[in-house]
């Protein structure tokens, strides 16, 4: 999809043959594990990062979403710093990621708004429905409430459903995600939603200051 953007002061993603190509280190912009509200977040091993990125971004490892224009632009996997910790009463998981994006935040939000429902590529009948709400304070962000139906709607039993409450913000080409992913189709309770938002605010401050 879109080409990786340049970062001021960072090495170019291109180099003369034979030269090392350093990757932008975002470790200092990642929220600490102690910021997780229900138990410490744990770093995701590098071998698992591609699959985690697909889960977080809804960009399939193989193929495209349907419609194809609902396939998100890629993020720069080598720069991703991902922590996963326990969720709260809804028995889900909390995930934070800081990563180098390849599209602008305006383009990211426009695509999400345009794709209120899409079929997830690389799956059999899995669909994702999304609602978008602006988030105030600090660097501009959005809250995305997603419902994921896993399997064809016409199967004999109701298909399994999971839900994601996700906060995303971006400054330049540095983007942060905070996700609360859980089984079922219920909204988060007020306490857990507040805890997820607090984690997002901490992640946003760590990444962007202010």
PDB file of C-alpha atoms in Angstrom:
ATOM      1  CA  UNK A   1       0.000   0.000   0.000  1.00  0.00           C
ATOM      2  CA  UNK A   2       1.375   3.472   0.836  1.00  0.00           C
ATOM      3  CA  UNK A   3       5.125   3.965   1.023  1.00  0.00           C
ATOM      4  CA  UNK A   4       6.789   4.409   4.381  1.00  0.00           C
ATOM      5  CA  UNK A   5       7.075   8.088   5.249  1.00  0.00           C
ATOM      6  CA  UNK A   6      10.321   9.775   6.187  1.00  0.00           C
ATOM      7  CA  UNK A   7      10.933  10.761   9.806  1.00  0.00           C
ATOM      8  CA  UNK A   8      12.901  13.900  10.597  1.00  0.00           C
ATOM      9  CA  UNK A   9      16.237  12.968  12.134  1.00  0.00           C
ATOM     10  CA  UNK A  10      15.762   9.247  11.462  1.00  0.00           C
ATOM     11  CA  UNK A  11      17.677   7.184   8.947  1.00  0.00           C
ATOM     12  CA  UNK A  12      16.077   6.680   5.570  1.00  0.00           C
ATOM     13  CA  UNK A  13      14.447   3.343   4.863  1.00  0.00           C
ATOM     14  CA  UNK A  14      16.629   3.236   1.736  1.00  0.00           C
ATOM     15  CA  UNK A  15      20.407   3.000   1.673  1.00  0.00           C
ATOM     16  CA  UNK A  16      23.264   2.354  -0.686  1.00  0.00           C
ATOM     17  CA  UNK A  17      23.790  -1.374  -1.229  1.00  0.00           C
ATOM     18  CA  UNK A  18      26.000  -2.822   1.480  1.00  0.00           C
ATOM     19  CA  UNK A  19      25.180  -0.182   4.079  1.00  0.00           C
ATOM     20  CA  UNK A  20      23.287  -1.002   7.263  1.00  0.00           C
ATOM     21  CA  UNK A  21      19.745   0.412   7.449  1.00  0.00           C
ATOM     22  CA  UNK A  22      19.001   1.338  11.071  1.00  0.00           C
ATOM     23  CA  UNK A  23      15.387   1.131  12.208  1.00  0.00           C
ATOM     24  CA  UNK A  24      13.698   3.885  14.172  1.00  0.00           C
ATOM     25  CA  UNK A  25      13.807   2.855  17.844  1.00  0.00           C
ATOM     26  CA  UNK A  26      10.476   3.634  19.495  1.00  0.00           C
ATOM     27  CA  UNK A  27      11.267   1.958  22.821  1.00  0.00           C
ATOM     28  CA  UNK A  28      11.346   5.262  24.678  1.00  0.00           C
ATOM     29  CA  UNK A  29       7.884   6.127  23.303  1.00  0.00           C
ATOM     30  CA  UNK A  30       6.248   2.914  24.513  1.00  0.00           C
ATOM     31  CA  UNK A  31       4.113   3.064  27.637  1.00  0.00           C
ATOM     32  CA  UNK A  32       5.688   1.150  30.582  1.00  0.00           C
ATOM     33  CA  UNK A  33       4.277  -2.213  31.583  1.00  0.00           C
ATOM     34  CA  UNK A  34       3.363  -0.788  34.991  1.00  0.00           C
ATOM     35  CA  UNK A  35       0.800   1.519  33.362  1.00  0.00           C
ATOM     36  CA  UNK A  36      -1.515  -1.431  32.631  1.00  0.00           C
ATOM     37  CA  UNK A  37      -4.435  -1.335  35.081  1.00  0.00           C
ATOM     38  CA  UNK A  38      -5.089  -5.063  35.642  1.00  0.00           C
ATOM     39  CA  UNK A  39      -1.561  -6.489  35.699  1.00  0.00           C
ATOM     40  CA  UNK A  40       1.709  -5.644  33.945  1.00  0.00           C
ATOM     41  CA  UNK A  41       1.936  -5.617  30.188  1.00  0.00           C
ATOM     42  CA  UNK A  42       4.411  -8.041  28.643  1.00  0.00           C
ATOM     43  CA  UNK A  43       6.472  -7.386  25.491  1.00  0.00           C
ATOM     44  CA  UNK A  44       5.435  -9.426  22.471  1.00  0.00           C
ATOM     45  CA  UNK A  45       8.302 -11.597  21.133  1.00  0.00           C
ATOM     46  CA  UNK A  46       9.506 -10.473  17.724  1.00  0.00           C
ATOM     47  CA  UNK A  47       8.431 -13.751  16.074  1.00  0.00           C
ATOM     48  CA  UNK A  48       4.817 -13.067  17.093  1.00  0.00           C
ATOM     49  CA  UNK A  49       4.733  -9.411  16.026  1.00  0.00           C
ATOM     50  CA  UNK A  50       3.412  -9.968  12.451  1.00  0.00           C
ATOM     51  CA  UNK A  51       0.349 -11.839  13.724  1.00  0.00           C
ATOM     52  CA  UNK A  52      -0.256  -9.296  16.483  1.00  0.00           C
ATOM     53  CA  UNK A  53      -0.001  -6.460  13.957  1.00  0.00           C
ATOM     54  CA  UNK A  54      -2.677  -8.140  11.833  1.00  0.00           C
ATOM     55  CA  UNK A  55      -4.942  -8.444  14.885  1.00  0.00           C
ATOM     56  CA  UNK A  56      -4.412  -4.830  15.941  1.00  0.00           C
ATOM     57  CA  UNK A  57      -4.639  -3.147  12.551  1.00  0.00           C
ATOM     58  CA  UNK A  58      -7.145  -5.473  10.808  1.00  0.00           C
ATOM     59  CA  UNK A  59      -4.743  -5.690   7.867  1.00  0.00           C
ATOM     60  CA  UNK A  60      -4.583  -9.408   6.945  1.00  0.00           C
ATOM     61  CA  UNK A  61      -1.277 -11.239   6.717  1.00  0.00           C
ATOM     62  CA  UNK A  62      -2.483 -12.595   3.379  1.00  0.00           C
ATOM     63  CA  UNK A  63      -5.027 -11.233   0.944  1.00  0.00           C
ATOM     64  CA  UNK A  64      -7.218  -8.165   1.265  1.00  0.00           C
ATOM     65  CA  UNK A  65     -10.380  -7.175   3.049  1.00  0.00           C
ATOM     66  CA  UNK A  66     -13.651  -6.861   1.144  1.00  0.00           C
ATOM     67  CA  UNK A  67     -14.066  -4.207  -0.164  1.00  0.00           C
ATOM     68  CA  UNK A  68     -10.351  -4.073  -0.978  1.00  0.00           C
ATOM     69  CA  UNK A  69     -10.248  -0.361  -0.124  1.00  0.00           C
ATOM     70  CA  UNK A  70     -11.034  -1.369   3.466  1.00  0.00           C
ATOM     71  CA  UNK A  71      -7.609  -2.983   3.771  1.00  0.00           C
ATOM     72  CA  UNK A  72      -5.662  -0.596   6.034  1.00  0.00           C
ATOM     73  CA  UNK A  73      -2.319   0.805   4.963  1.00  0.00           C
ATOM     74  CA  UNK A  74       0.567  -1.152   6.516  1.00  0.00           C
ATOM     75  CA  UNK A  75       2.533  -0.074   9.537  1.00  0.00           C
ATOM     76  CA  UNK A  76       6.306  -0.488   9.749  1.00  0.00           C
ATOM     77  CA  UNK A  77       6.615  -3.802  11.599  1.00  0.00           C
ATOM     78  CA  UNK A  78      10.329  -3.474  12.568  1.00  0.00           C
ATOM     79  CA  UNK A  79       9.531  -0.329  14.565  1.00  0.00           C
ATOM     80  CA  UNK A  80       6.519  -1.769  16.431  1.00  0.00           C
ATOM     81  CA  UNK A  81       6.716  -1.917  20.217  1.00  0.00           C
ATOM     82  CA  UNK A  82       3.818  -4.020  21.521  1.00  0.00           C
ATOM     83  CA  UNK A  83       2.802  -4.872  25.085  1.00  0.00           C
ATOM     84  CA  UNK A  84      -0.069  -7.209  26.027  1.00  0.00           C
ATOM     85  CA  UNK A  85      -1.640  -7.453  29.463  1.00  0.00           C
ATOM     86  CA  UNK A  86      -4.810  -8.739  31.112  1.00  0.00           C
ATOM     87  CA  UNK A  87      -8.124  -6.983  30.718  1.00  0.00           C
ATOM     88  CA  UNK A  88     -10.607  -6.409  33.511  1.00  0.00           C
ATOM     89  CA  UNK A  89     -14.118  -7.637  34.280  1.00  0.00           C
ATOM     90  CA  UNK A  90     -14.883  -8.392  30.609  1.00  0.00           C
ATOM     91  CA  UNK A  91     -12.121 -11.038  30.674  1.00  0.00           C
ATOM     92  CA  UNK A  92     -10.318  -9.714  27.624  1.00  0.00           C
ATOM     93  CA  UNK A  93      -6.816  -8.443  26.954  1.00  0.00           C
ATOM     94  CA  UNK A  94      -5.293  -4.993  26.780  1.00  0.00           C
ATOM     95  CA  UNK A  95      -2.729  -4.245  24.081  1.00  0.00           C
ATOM     96  CA  UNK A  96      -0.637  -1.154  23.462  1.00  0.00           C
ATOM     97  CA  UNK A  97       1.431  -0.466  20.369  1.00  0.00           C
ATOM     98  CA  UNK A  98       3.598   2.409  19.214  1.00  0.00           C
ATOM     99  CA  UNK A  99       4.655   2.090  15.589  1.00  0.00           C
ATOM    100  CA  UNK A 100       5.676   4.027  12.527  1.00  0.00           C
ATOM    101  CA  UNK A 101       2.648   4.524  10.247  1.00  0.00           C
ATOM    102  CA  UNK A 102       2.725   4.710   6.456  1.00  0.00           C
ATOM    103  CA  UNK A 103      -0.360   6.866   6.012  1.00  0.00           C
ATOM    104  CA  UNK A 104      -1.508  10.120   7.553  1.00  0.00           C
ATOM    105  CA  UNK A 105      -3.912  10.119  10.479  1.00  0.00           C
ATOM    106  CA  UNK A 106      -6.517  11.923   8.380  1.00  0.00           C
ATOM    107  CA  UNK A 107      -6.316   9.150   5.779  1.00  0.00           C
ATOM    108  CA  UNK A 108      -6.479   6.492   8.496  1.00  0.00           C
ATOM    109  CA  UNK A 109      -9.621   8.007  10.029  1.00  0.00           C
ATOM    110  CA  UNK A 110     -11.243   8.598   6.641  1.00  0.00           C
ATOM    111  CA  UNK A 111     -10.786   4.925   5.742  1.00  0.00           C
ATOM    112  CA  UNK A 112     -12.229   3.737   9.051  1.00  0.00           C
ATOM    113  CA  UNK A 113     -15.266   5.987   8.621  1.00  0.00           C
ATOM    114  CA  UNK A 114     -15.746   4.822   5.045  1.00  0.00           C
ATOM    115  CA  UNK A 115     -15.534   1.167   6.061  1.00  0.00           C
ATOM    116  CA  UNK A 116     -18.278   0.904   8.645  1.00  0.00           C
ATOM    117  CA  UNK A 117     -18.514  -2.815   7.860  1.00  0.00           C
ATOM    118  CA  UNK A 118     -16.157  -5.061   5.908  1.00  0.00           C
ATOM    119  CA  UNK A 119     -15.243  -8.716   5.497  1.00  0.00           C
ATOM    120  CA  UNK A 120     -11.870  -9.553   7.034  1.00  0.00           C
ATOM    121  CA  UNK A 121      -9.447 -11.013   4.499  1.00  0.00           C
ATOM    122  CA  UNK A 122      -7.860 -14.395   5.092  1.00  0.00           C
ATOM    123  CA  UNK A 123     -10.915 -15.673   7.006  1.00  0.00           C
ATOM    124  CA  UNK A 124     -14.142 -17.499   6.158  1.00  0.00           C
ATOM    125  CA  UNK A 125     -17.057 -15.124   6.543  1.00  0.00           C
ATOM    126  CA  UNK A 126     -15.642 -12.985   9.357  1.00  0.00           C
ATOM    127  CA  UNK A 127     -17.037  -9.450   9.320  1.00  0.00           C
ATOM    128  CA  UNK A 128     -16.054  -6.334  11.260  1.00  0.00           C
ATOM    129  CA  UNK A 129     -18.421  -3.452  12.066  1.00  0.00           C
ATOM    130  CA  UNK A 130     -16.939  -0.208  13.413  1.00  0.00           C
ATOM    131  CA  UNK A 131     -18.224   2.968  15.055  1.00  0.00           C
ATOM    132  CA  UNK A 132     -15.936   6.031  15.242  1.00  0.00           C
ATOM    133  CA  UNK A 133     -15.908   8.670  17.995  1.00  0.00           C
ATOM    134  CA  UNK A 134     -13.424  11.578  18.240  1.00  0.00           C
ATOM    135  CA  UNK A 135     -11.282  11.738  21.394  1.00  0.00           C
ATOM    136  CA  UNK A 136     -10.385  15.072  22.952  1.00  0.00           C
ATOM    137  CA  UNK A 137      -7.330  16.160  24.918  1.00  0.00           C
ATOM    138  CA  UNK A 138      -3.697  16.022  23.839  1.00  0.00           C
ATOM    139  CA  UNK A 139      -2.767  14.864  20.357  1.00  0.00           C
ATOM    140  CA  UNK A 140      -6.044  14.288  18.442  1.00  0.00           C
ATOM    141  CA  UNK A 141      -7.293  10.722  18.479  1.00  0.00           C
ATOM    142  CA  UNK A 142     -10.283   8.513  17.860  1.00  0.00           C
ATOM    143  CA  UNK A 143     -12.145   5.780  19.700  1.00  0.00           C
ATOM    144  CA  UNK A 144     -13.156   2.814  17.561  1.00  0.00           C
ATOM    145  CA  UNK A 145     -15.807   0.378  18.803  1.00  0.00           C
ATOM    146  CA  UNK A 146     -15.672  -2.810  16.754  1.00  0.00           C
ATOM    147  CA  UNK A 147     -17.849  -5.921  16.667  1.00  0.00           C
ATOM    148  CA  UNK A 148     -16.285  -8.964  15.041  1.00  0.00           C
ATOM    149  CA  UNK A 149     -18.557 -11.771  13.835  1.00  0.00           C
ATOM    150  CA  UNK A 150     -16.511 -14.889  13.170  1.00  0.00           C
ATOM    151  CA  UNK A 151     -18.030 -17.043  10.451  1.00  0.00           C
ATOM    152  CA  UNK A 152     -20.889 -16.854   7.952  1.00  0.00           C
ATOM    153  CA  UNK A 153     -24.110 -15.308   9.181  1.00  0.00           C
ATOM    154  CA  UNK A 154     -26.155 -18.189   7.730  1.00  0.00           C
ATOM    155  CA  UNK A 155     -24.580 -20.963   9.817  1.00  0.00           C
ATOM    156  CA  UNK A 156     -27.024 -22.993  11.991  1.00  0.00           C
ATOM    157  CA  UNK A 157     -25.888 -21.541  15.314  1.00  0.00           C
ATOM    158  CA  UNK A 158     -25.184 -17.863  15.959  1.00  0.00           C
ATOM    159  CA  UNK A 159     -21.535 -17.211  15.035  1.00  0.00           C
ATOM    160  CA  UNK A 160     -19.010 -16.396  17.770  1.00  0.00           C
ATOM    161  CA  UNK A 161     -18.596 -12.686  18.390  1.00  0.00           C
ATOM    162  CA  UNK A 162     -15.835 -10.618  19.925  1.00  0.00           C
ATOM    163  CA  UNK A 163     -15.543  -6.906  20.603  1.00  0.00           C
ATOM    164  CA  UNK A 164     -12.742  -4.357  20.500  1.00  0.00           C
ATOM    165  CA  UNK A 165     -12.678  -0.938  22.105  1.00  0.00           C
ATOM    166  CA  UNK A 166      -9.710   0.829  20.557  1.00  0.00           C
ATOM    167  CA  UNK A 167      -8.097   4.238  20.992  1.00  0.00           C
ATOM    168  CA  UNK A 168      -5.730   5.524  18.306  1.00  0.00           C
ATOM    169  CA  UNK A 169      -3.691   8.731  18.007  1.00  0.00           C
ATOM    170  CA  UNK A 170      -0.917   9.894  15.709  1.00  0.00           C
ATOM    171  CA  UNK A 171       1.641  12.682  15.491  1.00  0.00           C
ATOM    172  CA  UNK A 172       3.691  12.879  12.315  1.00  0.00           C
ATOM    173  CA  UNK A 173       4.144   9.244  11.335  1.00  0.00           C
ATOM    174  CA  UNK A 174       4.248   7.875  14.885  1.00  0.00           C
ATOM    175  CA  UNK A 175       0.973   6.166  15.796  1.00  0.00           C
ATOM    176  CA  UNK A 176      -0.225   4.599  19.030  1.00  0.00           C
ATOM    177  CA  UNK A 177      -2.953   2.020  19.529  1.00  0.00           C
ATOM    178  CA  UNK A 178      -4.582   0.937  22.793  1.00  0.00           C
ATOM    179  CA  UNK A 179      -7.017  -1.973  22.416  1.00  0.00           C
ATOM    180  CA  UNK A 180      -9.333  -3.750  24.811  1.00  0.00           C
ATOM    181  CA  UNK A 181     -10.325  -6.998  23.057  1.00  0.00           C
ATOM    182  CA  UNK A 182     -12.806  -9.349  24.675  1.00  0.00           C
ATOM    183  CA  UNK A 183     -15.240 -12.157  23.887  1.00  0.00           C
ATOM    184  CA  UNK A 184     -18.910 -11.429  23.263  1.00  0.00           C
ATOM    185  CA  UNK A 185     -20.759  -8.416  21.975  1.00  0.00           C
ATOM    186  CA  UNK A 186     -21.302  -6.385  25.145  1.00  0.00           C
ATOM    187  CA  UNK A 187     -20.033  -2.862  25.692  1.00  0.00           C
ATOM    188  CA  UNK A 188     -17.357  -2.313  28.305  1.00  0.00           C
ATOM    189  CA  UNK A 189     -18.532  -1.392  31.768  1.00  0.00           C
ATOM    190  CA  UNK A 190     -17.841   2.167  32.888  1.00  0.00           C
ATOM    191  CA  UNK A 191     -14.927   1.184  35.156  1.00  0.00           C
ATOM    192  CA  UNK A 192     -13.116  -0.869  32.529  1.00  0.00           C
ATOM    193  CA  UNK A 193     -13.751   1.688  29.814  1.00  0.00           C
ATOM    194  CA  UNK A 194     -12.299   4.358  32.088  1.00  0.00           C
ATOM    195  CA  UNK A 195      -9.253   2.205  32.812  1.00  0.00           C
ATOM    196  CA  UNK A 196      -8.713   1.621  29.091  1.00  0.00           C
ATOM    197  CA  UNK A 197      -8.985   5.348  28.396  1.00  0.00           C
ATOM    198  CA  UNK A 198      -6.513   6.082  31.204  1.00  0.00           C
ATOM    199  CA  UNK A 199      -4.036   3.652  29.646  1.00  0.00           C
ATOM    200  CA  UNK A 200      -4.506   5.413  26.301  1.00  0.00           C
ATOM    201  CA  UNK A 201      -3.875   8.808  27.892  1.00  0.00           C
ATOM    202  CA  UNK A 202      -0.690   7.450  29.477  1.00  0.00           C
ATOM    203  CA  UNK A 203       0.424   5.969  26.151  1.00  0.00           C
ATOM    204  CA  UNK A 204      -0.338   9.212  24.320  1.00  0.00           C
ATOM    205  CA  UNK A 205       1.616  11.269  26.837  1.00  0.00           C
ATOM    206  CA  UNK A 206       4.571   8.872  26.721  1.00  0.00           C
ATOM    207  CA  UNK A 207       4.683   8.889  22.925  1.00  0.00           C
ATOM    208  CA  UNK A 208       4.014  12.556  22.259  1.00  0.00           C
ATOM    209  CA  UNK A 209       4.550  14.454  25.517  1.00  0.00           C
ATOM    210  CA  UNK A 210       2.242  17.104  26.881  1.00  0.00           C
TER     211      UNK A 210
END
